[in-house]
Amino acid sequence: FMMQHDLEPSPRQTTPPGGLVPVPEGFDIDRPRWDQQSFLGRLKYFARITNPLLVFKSNAELNRAAELVASARQGYVPSGTSEEDLHRAKITYDSAFHPDTGEKMTLLGRMCAQVPGGMVLIGGMLAFYRTLFEVTAAQFFNQTFNAVVNYTNRNAKSSITNRQMLVAYLSATTGAVSVAVGLNSLVKKAPPIMARWVPMVAVAAANCINIPTVRQRELVEGVLVVDAEGNPLGKSRVAAVKGISQVCFSRIFMASVGMLLVPVLMQRMERNPSLKRGKLFSASVQTLLSGAFLIFTVPIGCSLFPQRSSLQTSRLEQRLQLSIEQQQCPGQSPDRVYFNKGL
């Protein structure tokens, strides 16, 4: 989430506007509070911006956070503002505004909405998975949610048309339903737990279709890569493949842990006759259990790979390597390039 402002720092004013004071000496609002090259540092960061309580922030609160962040980038903040106030504002800002464009993201597409949105959808898929209607309805709602999340968290430097969005949405929904229906027919004689795991496989297959299709323009045109100082160097399809692959793996991890373990827990719980009270009760229990897993798997999944991903220059396309060499002084080509992998 920090990449946009790493690349395009705002010039600082030399005199403070009325009512403002300089930011604390040495403080940089865009410098990560925790080391983003380490898993633990990324986890501390994403645990905060995926906090489900952030969905309750009003537009006024979000706008105030954005104004404070913008003011701090200029080098001045309201009198009495502490560093902790600035850190909180940055977390609120990062949770709701796109790192590339600075635009406010739709609520369902924000990562802080992954737990409340995901728990309802996963609970529904785990409870309603037997009939064609149940499978189709569950995957329809799930892929609708996924399409919003994937589009919202794309690399905004690469555009996508409405037609491409529709193709991605229909392809993922069709693929998920096909996998679920096909596997349901294969596991009829298998142990019951196998049928409960069918939705997990369907979701994994849909992610492998939805994410690359939504971001297909990146695969065709490449994503913008920059040097360590943020200077643009060109677009790379190799970088796009790496970023999209990492996002697919992360998304599958977020959902699959709960979808793998909740059915096991439910099968044990349902041995107690008092817990067999119909599908709605079962769906409610599975929704709550899914939410409990997502609280941990969402920030962990986001933290598996650096948001500001990198590649060795030698692994880029030959044409881009030549272009980078031509842009640099002899012997000064960067060893690595960096890009926003998206979420």
mmCIF file of C-alpha atoms in Angstrom, residues 116-274:
data_model
loop_
_atom_site.group_PDB
_atom_site.id
_atom_site.type_symbol
_atom_site.label_atom_id
_atom_site.label_comp_id
_atom_site.label_asym_id
_atom_site.label_seq_id
_atom_site.Cartn_x
_atom_site.Cartn_y
_atom_site.Cartn_z
ATOM 1 C CA PRO A 116 -17.173 -9.916 7.435
ATOM 2 C CA GLY A 117 -17.809 -10.484 3.724
ATOM 3 C CA GLY A 118 -15.802 -13.683 3.467
ATOM 4 C CA MET A 119 -17.261 -15.332 6.559
ATOM 5 C CA VAL A 120 -20.822 -14.983 5.253
ATOM 6 C CA LEU A 121 -19.902 -16.326 1.818
ATOM 7 C CA ILE A 122 -17.731 -19.199 3.069
ATOM 8 C CA GLY A 123 -20.325 -20.178 5.663
ATOM 9 C CA GLY A 124 -22.940 -20.266 2.946
ATOM 10 C CA MET A 125 -20.814 -22.303 0.551
ATOM 11 C CA LEU A 126 -19.954 -24.844 3.243
ATOM 12 C CA ALA A 127 -23.581 -25.228 4.309
ATOM 13 C CA PHE A 128 -25.229 -25.205 0.875
ATOM 14 C CA TYR A 129 -23.198 -27.391 -1.462
ATOM 15 C CA ARG A 130 -25.283 -30.434 -2.395
ATOM 16 C CA THR A 131 -27.760 -29.393 -5.122
ATOM 17 C CA LEU A 132 -27.103 -27.612 -8.413
ATOM 18 C CA PHE A 133 -29.184 -24.626 -7.270
ATOM 19 C CA GLU A 134 -27.296 -24.335 -3.980
ATOM 20 C CA VAL A 135 -23.919 -24.572 -5.703
ATOM 21 C CA THR A 136 -24.841 -22.063 -8.402
ATOM 22 C CA ALA A 137 -26.314 -19.539 -5.966
ATOM 23 C CA ALA A 138 -23.370 -19.815 -3.533
ATOM 24 C CA GLN A 139 -20.750 -19.416 -6.266
ATOM 25 C CA PHE A 140 -22.689 -16.565 -7.888
ATOM 26 C CA PHE A 141 -22.563 -14.514 -4.692
ATOM 27 C CA ASN A 142 -18.962 -15.524 -3.957
ATOM 28 C CA GLN A 143 -17.656 -14.602 -7.404
ATOM 29 C CA THR A 144 -19.571 -11.335 -7.362
ATOM 30 C CA PHE A 145 -17.758 -10.446 -4.150
ATOM 31 C CA ASN A 146 -14.423 -11.678 -5.531
ATOM 32 C CA ALA A 147 -14.807 -9.667 -8.731
ATOM 33 C CA VAL A 148 -15.309 -6.488 -6.685
ATOM 34 C CA VAL A 149 -12.270 -7.282 -4.500
ATOM 35 C CA ASN A 150 -10.038 -8.181 -7.458
ATOM 36 C CA TYR A 151 -10.954 -5.065 -9.423
ATOM 37 C CA THR A 152 -10.592 -2.796 -6.406
ATOM 38 C CA ASN A 153 -7.136 -4.143 -5.512
ATOM 39 C CA ARG A 154 -5.730 -4.386 -9.019
ATOM 40 C CA ASN A 155 -2.611 -2.542 -10.112
ATOM 41 C CA ALA A 156 -4.387 0.637 -11.238
ATOM 42 C CA LYS A 157 -1.595 1.488 -13.676
ATOM 43 C CA SER A 158 -3.177 -1.166 -15.928
ATOM 44 C CA SER A 159 -6.678 -0.449 -17.191
ATOM 45 C CA ILE A 160 -9.459 -2.962 -17.810
ATOM 46 C CA THR A 161 -12.649 -2.584 -19.853
ATOM 47 C CA ASN A 162 -16.175 -3.409 -18.682
ATOM 48 C CA ARG A 163 -16.269 -6.230 -21.228
ATOM 49 C CA GLN A 164 -13.123 -7.804 -19.786
ATOM 50 C CA MET A 165 -14.587 -7.493 -16.288
ATOM 51 C CA LEU A 166 -17.768 -9.264 -17.410
ATOM 52 C CA VAL A 167 -15.773 -12.041 -19.099
ATOM 53 C CA ALA A 168 -13.698 -12.542 -15.936
ATOM 54 C CA TYR A 169 -16.794 -12.644 -13.749
ATOM 55 C CA LEU A 170 -18.691 -15.111 -15.959
ATOM 56 C CA SER A 171 -15.624 -17.299 -16.494
ATOM 57 C CA ALA A 172 -14.884 -17.596 -12.786
ATOM 58 C CA THR A 173 -18.515 -18.288 -11.855
ATOM 59 C CA THR A 174 -18.886 -20.886 -14.616
ATOM 60 C CA GLY A 175 -15.578 -22.511 -13.681
ATOM 61 C CA ALA A 176 -16.430 -22.678 -9.976
ATOM 62 C CA VAL A 177 -19.886 -24.130 -10.600
ATOM 63 C CA SER A 178 -18.489 -26.669 -13.083
ATOM 64 C CA VAL A 179 -15.811 -27.821 -10.652
ATOM 65 C CA ALA A 180 -18.279 -28.057 -7.756
ATOM 66 C CA VAL A 181 -20.916 -29.948 -9.738
ATOM 67 C CA GLY A 182 -18.346 -32.271 -11.297
ATOM 68 C CA LEU A 183 -16.699 -33.083 -7.967
ATOM 69 C CA ASN A 184 -20.061 -33.564 -6.240
ATOM 70 C CA SER A 185 -20.853 -36.296 -8.741
ATOM 71 C CA LEU A 186 -17.470 -37.948 -8.149
ATOM 72 C CA VAL A 187 -17.614 -37.982 -4.344
ATOM 73 C CA LYS A 188 -21.114 -39.387 -3.908
ATOM 74 C CA LYS A 189 -19.691 -42.702 -2.728
ATOM 75 C CA ALA A 190 -16.734 -41.169 -0.891
ATOM 76 C CA PRO A 191 -16.681 -40.358 2.842
ATOM 77 C CA PRO A 192 -18.984 -37.418 3.694
ATOM 78 C CA ILE A 193 -16.048 -35.172 4.549
ATOM 79 C CA MET A 194 -14.947 -35.270 0.900
ATOM 80 C CA ALA A 195 -18.217 -33.699 -0.226
ATOM 81 C CA ARG A 196 -17.775 -30.936 2.373
ATOM 82 C CA TRP A 197 -14.384 -30.078 0.862
ATOM 83 C CA VAL A 198 -15.761 -29.629 -2.657
ATOM 84 C CA PRO A 199 -16.480 -25.885 -2.164
ATOM 85 C CA MET A 200 -12.845 -25.323 -1.182
ATOM 86 C CA VAL A 201 -11.605 -26.823 -4.444
ATOM 87 C CA ALA A 202 -14.189 -24.826 -6.401
ATOM 88 C CA VAL A 203 -13.079 -21.579 -4.757
ATOM 89 C CA ALA A 204 -9.423 -22.322 -5.488
ATOM 90 C CA ALA A 205 -10.236 -23.024 -9.139
ATOM 91 C CA ALA A 206 -12.306 -19.845 -9.401
ATOM 92 C CA ASN A 207 -9.484 -17.723 -7.983
ATOM 93 C CA CYS A 208 -7.117 -19.138 -10.580
ATOM 94 C CA ILE A 209 -9.585 -18.011 -13.259
ATOM 95 C CA ASN A 210 -10.924 -14.757 -11.829
ATOM 96 C CA ILE A 211 -7.745 -12.976 -10.779
ATOM 97 C CA PRO A 212 -5.720 -13.489 -14.001
ATOM 98 C CA THR A 213 -8.777 -12.651 -16.134
ATOM 99 C CA VAL A 214 -9.578 -9.454 -14.238
ATOM 100 C CA ARG A 215 -5.930 -8.442 -14.524
ATOM 101 C CA GLN A 216 -5.393 -9.746 -18.058
ATOM 102 C CA ARG A 217 -4.312 -6.320 -19.309
ATOM 103 C CA GLU A 218 -1.276 -6.603 -17.021
ATOM 104 C CA LEU A 219 -0.411 -9.957 -18.578
ATOM 105 C CA VAL A 220 -0.691 -8.495 -22.089
ATOM 106 C CA GLU A 221 0.891 -5.068 -21.599
ATOM 107 C CA GLY A 222 2.936 -5.650 -18.438
ATOM 108 C CA VAL A 223 3.050 -3.723 -15.156
ATOM 109 C CA LEU A 224 5.115 -0.633 -14.492
ATOM 110 C CA VAL A 225 8.497 -1.411 -12.942
ATOM 111 C CA VAL A 226 10.694 1.176 -11.242
ATOM 112 C CA ASP A 227 14.146 1.419 -9.727
ATOM 113 C CA ALA A 228 14.864 1.705 -5.986
ATOM 114 C CA GLU A 229 14.254 5.481 -6.104
ATOM 115 C CA GLY A 230 10.897 5.059 -7.812
ATOM 116 C CA ASN A 231 11.941 6.151 -11.303
ATOM 117 C CA PRO A 232 9.813 4.448 -13.999
ATOM 118 C CA LEU A 233 11.740 2.038 -16.208
ATOM 119 C CA GLY A 234 9.058 0.436 -18.379
ATOM 120 C CA LYS A 235 6.411 -2.300 -18.316
ATOM 121 C CA SER A 236 7.101 -5.994 -17.753
ATOM 122 C CA ARG A 237 4.888 -9.017 -18.388
ATOM 123 C CA VAL A 238 7.277 -11.165 -16.346
ATOM 124 C CA ALA A 239 6.621 -8.949 -13.323
ATOM 125 C CA ALA A 240 2.876 -9.179 -13.971
ATOM 126 C CA VAL A 241 2.997 -12.991 -13.950
ATOM 127 C CA LYS A 242 4.916 -12.994 -10.667
ATOM 128 C CA GLY A 243 2.561 -10.514 -8.998
ATOM 129 C CA ILE A 244 -0.637 -12.226 -10.142
ATOM 130 C CA SER A 245 0.685 -15.672 -9.164
ATOM 131 C CA GLN A 246 1.481 -14.447 -5.663
ATOM 132 C CA VAL A 247 -1.950 -12.846 -5.317
ATOM 133 C CA CYS A 248 -3.667 -16.073 -6.435
ATOM 134 C CA PHE A 249 -1.723 -18.102 -3.868
ATOM 135 C CA SER A 250 -2.465 -15.602 -1.100
ATOM 136 C CA ARG A 251 -6.190 -15.493 -1.848
ATOM 137 C CA ILE A 252 -6.456 -19.286 -1.950
ATOM 138 C CA PHE A 253 -4.622 -19.499 1.372
ATOM 139 C CA MET A 254 -6.980 -16.974 2.999
ATOM 140 C CA ALA A 255 -10.068 -19.033 2.174
ATOM 141 C CA SER A 256 -8.759 -22.591 2.160
ATOM 142 C CA VAL A 257 -7.628 -22.864 5.798
ATOM 143 C CA GLY A 258 -11.138 -22.303 7.119
ATOM 144 C CA MET A 259 -12.771 -24.252 4.292
ATOM 145 C CA LEU A 260 -10.528 -27.194 5.090
ATOM 146 C CA LEU A 261 -10.905 -27.194 8.882
ATOM 147 C CA VAL A 262 -14.491 -26.001 9.431
ATOM 148 C CA PRO A 263 -15.994 -29.124 7.757
ATOM 149 C CA VAL A 264 -13.871 -31.321 10.043
ATOM 150 C CA LEU A 265 -15.095 -29.431 13.102
ATOM 151 C CA MET A 266 -18.712 -29.526 11.907
ATOM 152 C CA GLN A 267 -18.588 -33.250 11.285
ATOM 153 C CA ARG A 268 -17.451 -33.782 14.861
ATOM 154 C CA MET A 269 -19.982 -31.330 16.287
ATOM 155 C CA GLU A 270 -22.882 -32.890 14.414
ATOM 156 C CA ARG A 271 -22.365 -36.148 16.257
ATOM 157 C CA ASN A 272 -24.216 -34.343 19.026
ATOM 158 C CA PRO A 273 -27.953 -34.610 18.129
ATOM 159 C CA SER A 274 -28.689 -31.242 19.748
#
